[in-house]
mmCIF file of C-alpha atoms in Angstrom:
data_model
loop_
_atom_site.group_PDB
_atom_site.id
_atom_site.type_symbol
_atom_site.label_atom_id
_atom_site.label_comp_id
_atom_site.label_asym_id
_atom_site.label_seq_id
_atom_site.Cartn_x
_atom_site.Cartn_y
_atom_site.Cartn_z
ATOM 1 C CA MET M 26 103.387 54.528 -46.451
ATOM 2 C CA ALA M 27 101.507 51.789 -48.372
ATOM 3 C CA ASP M 28 98.790 49.443 -47.372
ATOM 4 C CA VAL M 29 100.039 46.318 -45.308
ATOM 5 C CA ALA M 30 98.708 42.905 -46.340
ATOM 6 C CA GLY M 31 98.958 39.450 -45.343
ATOM 7 C CA ALA M 32 97.458 35.924 -46.240
ATOM 8 C CA VAL M 33 97.540 32.439 -44.905
ATOM 9 C CA THR M 34 96.895 29.471 -47.032
ATOM 10 C CA TYR M 35 96.110 25.661 -46.077
ATOM 11 C CA THR M 36 96.599 22.980 -48.426
ATOM 12 C CA LEU M 37 94.436 19.935 -48.605
ATOM 13 C CA PRO M 38 95.418 16.873 -50.463
ATOM 14 C CA LEU M 39 92.329 15.333 -51.665
ATOM 15 C CA HIS M 40 93.096 11.548 -51.466
ATOM 16 C CA GLY M 41 91.385 9.404 -54.292
ATOM 17 C CA THR M 42 90.664 12.372 -56.615
ATOM 18 C CA GLN M 43 93.592 11.662 -59.038
ATOM 19 C CA GLY M 44 96.415 14.067 -57.514
ATOM 20 C CA ILE M 45 93.811 17.073 -57.390
ATOM 21 C CA ASN M 46 95.025 19.444 -54.307
ATOM 22 C CA LEU M 47 92.658 22.361 -52.538
ATOM 23 C CA ASP M 48 94.146 25.443 -51.061
ATOM 24 C CA ILE M 49 91.808 27.412 -48.730
ATOM 25 C CA THR M 50 93.217 31.065 -48.316
ATOM 26 C CA GLY M 51 92.447 33.986 -46.247
ATOM 27 C CA LYS M 52 93.700 37.574 -47.163
ATOM 28 C CA ILE M 53 93.750 40.860 -45.345
ATOM 29 C CA LYS M 54 94.534 44.150 -46.342
ATOM 30 C CA PHE M 55 94.979 46.802 -43.854
ATOM 31 C CA GLY M 56 94.323 50.399 -44.889
ATOM 32 C CA THR M 57 97.382 51.967 -43.793
ATOM 33 C CA ALA M 58 98.037 53.996 -46.928
ATOM 34 C CA ASP M 59 97.283 57.838 -46.928
ATOM 35 C CA GLU M 60 93.999 58.202 -48.339
ATOM 36 C CA ASP M 61 94.432 62.005 -48.701
ATOM 37 C CA LYS M 62 97.254 61.421 -50.969
ATOM 38 C CA GLY M 63 95.046 58.916 -52.962
ATOM 39 C CA LEU M 64 97.396 55.855 -52.074
ATOM 40 C CA GLY M 65 94.333 53.850 -50.860
ATOM 41 C CA THR M 66 90.800 53.896 -49.340
ATOM 42 C CA GLY M 67 92.020 53.830 -45.926
ATOM 43 C CA GLU M 68 89.708 50.954 -45.221
ATOM 44 C CA THR M 69 90.525 47.250 -44.357
ATOM 45 C CA ASP M 70 89.795 44.504 -47.082
ATOM 46 C CA VAL M 71 89.284 40.937 -46.440
ATOM 47 C CA SER M 72 88.901 37.963 -48.925
ATOM 48 C CA PHE M 73 88.605 34.241 -48.833
ATOM 49 C CA GLN M 74 89.089 31.921 -51.778
ATOM 50 C CA ALA M 75 89.363 28.172 -52.739
ATOM 51 C CA GLU M 76 91.546 26.969 -55.335
ATOM 52 C CA ALA M 77 91.756 23.598 -56.798
ATOM 53 C CA TYR M 78 94.742 22.483 -58.826
ATOM 54 C CA LYS M 79 96.138 19.439 -60.741
ATOM 55 C CA SER M 80 99.706 18.603 -62.030
ATOM 56 C CA TYR M 81 99.204 16.658 -65.375
ATOM 57 C CA THR M 82 102.983 16.357 -65.924
ATOM 58 C CA PRO M 83 105.982 17.621 -63.872
ATOM 59 C CA GLN M 84 105.756 20.718 -66.270
ATOM 60 C CA LEU M 85 102.057 21.418 -66.624
ATOM 61 C CA THR M 86 99.701 22.322 -63.796
ATOM 62 C CA LEU M 87 96.182 23.389 -64.078
ATOM 63 C CA PHE M 88 94.276 25.594 -61.695
ATOM 64 C CA ALA M 89 90.449 26.983 -60.977
ATOM 65 C CA GLY M 90 89.220 28.847 -58.012
ATOM 66 C CA LEU M 91 86.490 30.984 -56.498
ATOM 67 C CA GLY M 92 86.220 33.674 -53.611
ATOM 68 C CA HIS M 93 84.631 36.581 -52.084
ATOM 69 C CA ALA M 94 86.180 39.913 -51.272
ATOM 70 C CA ILE M 95 84.766 41.994 -48.522
ATOM 71 C CA LEU M 96 85.992 45.776 -49.592
ATOM 72 C CA GLY M 97 86.144 48.427 -47.065
ATOM 73 C CA ASP M 98 83.911 51.266 -48.166
ATOM 74 C CA SER M 99 85.493 54.817 -48.024
ATOM 75 C CA GLU M 100 83.536 58.113 -48.542
ATOM 76 C CA ALA M 101 86.010 58.928 -51.438
ATOM 77 C CA ILE M 102 85.755 55.406 -53.391
ATOM 78 C CA PRO M 103 82.517 53.545 -52.636
ATOM 79 C CA LEU M 104 83.217 50.034 -53.266
ATOM 80 C CA ASP M 105 80.976 46.697 -53.405
ATOM 81 C CA ASN M 106 81.684 43.424 -52.276
ATOM 82 C CA VAL M 107 82.374 40.904 -54.912
ATOM 83 C CA PHE M 108 82.404 37.388 -55.711
ATOM 84 C CA PHE M 109 85.520 36.522 -58.136
ATOM 85 C CA GLY M 110 86.529 33.528 -59.769
ATOM 86 C CA PHE M 111 89.729 32.520 -61.949
ATOM 87 C CA VAL M 112 90.988 29.566 -64.277
ATOM 88 C CA GLY M 113 94.692 28.952 -65.724
ATOM 89 C CA GLY M 114 97.751 27.011 -65.870
ATOM 90 C CA THR M 115 101.327 27.012 -65.407
ATOM 91 C CA TYR M 116 104.213 25.437 -67.466
ATOM 92 C CA LYS M 117 107.635 24.744 -66.154
ATOM 93 C CA PHE M 118 110.085 25.212 -69.244
ATOM 94 C CA ASP M 119 113.031 24.277 -67.269
ATOM 95 C CA GLU M 120 114.629 24.633 -63.733
ATOM 96 C CA ARG M 121 114.851 28.708 -64.013
ATOM 97 C CA PHE M 122 111.712 29.671 -66.103
ATOM 98 C CA THR M 123 108.063 28.997 -65.605
ATOM 99 C CA GLY M 124 105.177 30.710 -67.469
ATOM 100 C CA GLY M 125 101.420 30.871 -66.792
ATOM 101 C CA LEU M 126 98.290 32.462 -67.889
ATOM 102 C CA SER M 127 95.054 33.196 -65.747
ATOM 103 C CA LEU M 128 91.600 34.329 -66.687
ATOM 104 C CA ASN M 129 90.280 36.070 -63.791
#
């Protein structure tokens, strides 16, 4: 069995900021994978992040975010809690194809 994960995001439209939006996300990963088989740590991870994004054209959206992950610490795999950040953008080529790049 694999780990089970879920996330909830709340979007805040920031009025008066030229179309910038803010997403606040909370994620949880329950350590349900079999750690004896090397499929996971067997521990629960929790993370929170905030992401701001703005569409400059109907095709181009740029984004940036910051977050913090609280990682479950197992005896087999010692992990440290981490802060993280990312920047990137997406481009909608047509109705079916969208591409993007992100630096984490």
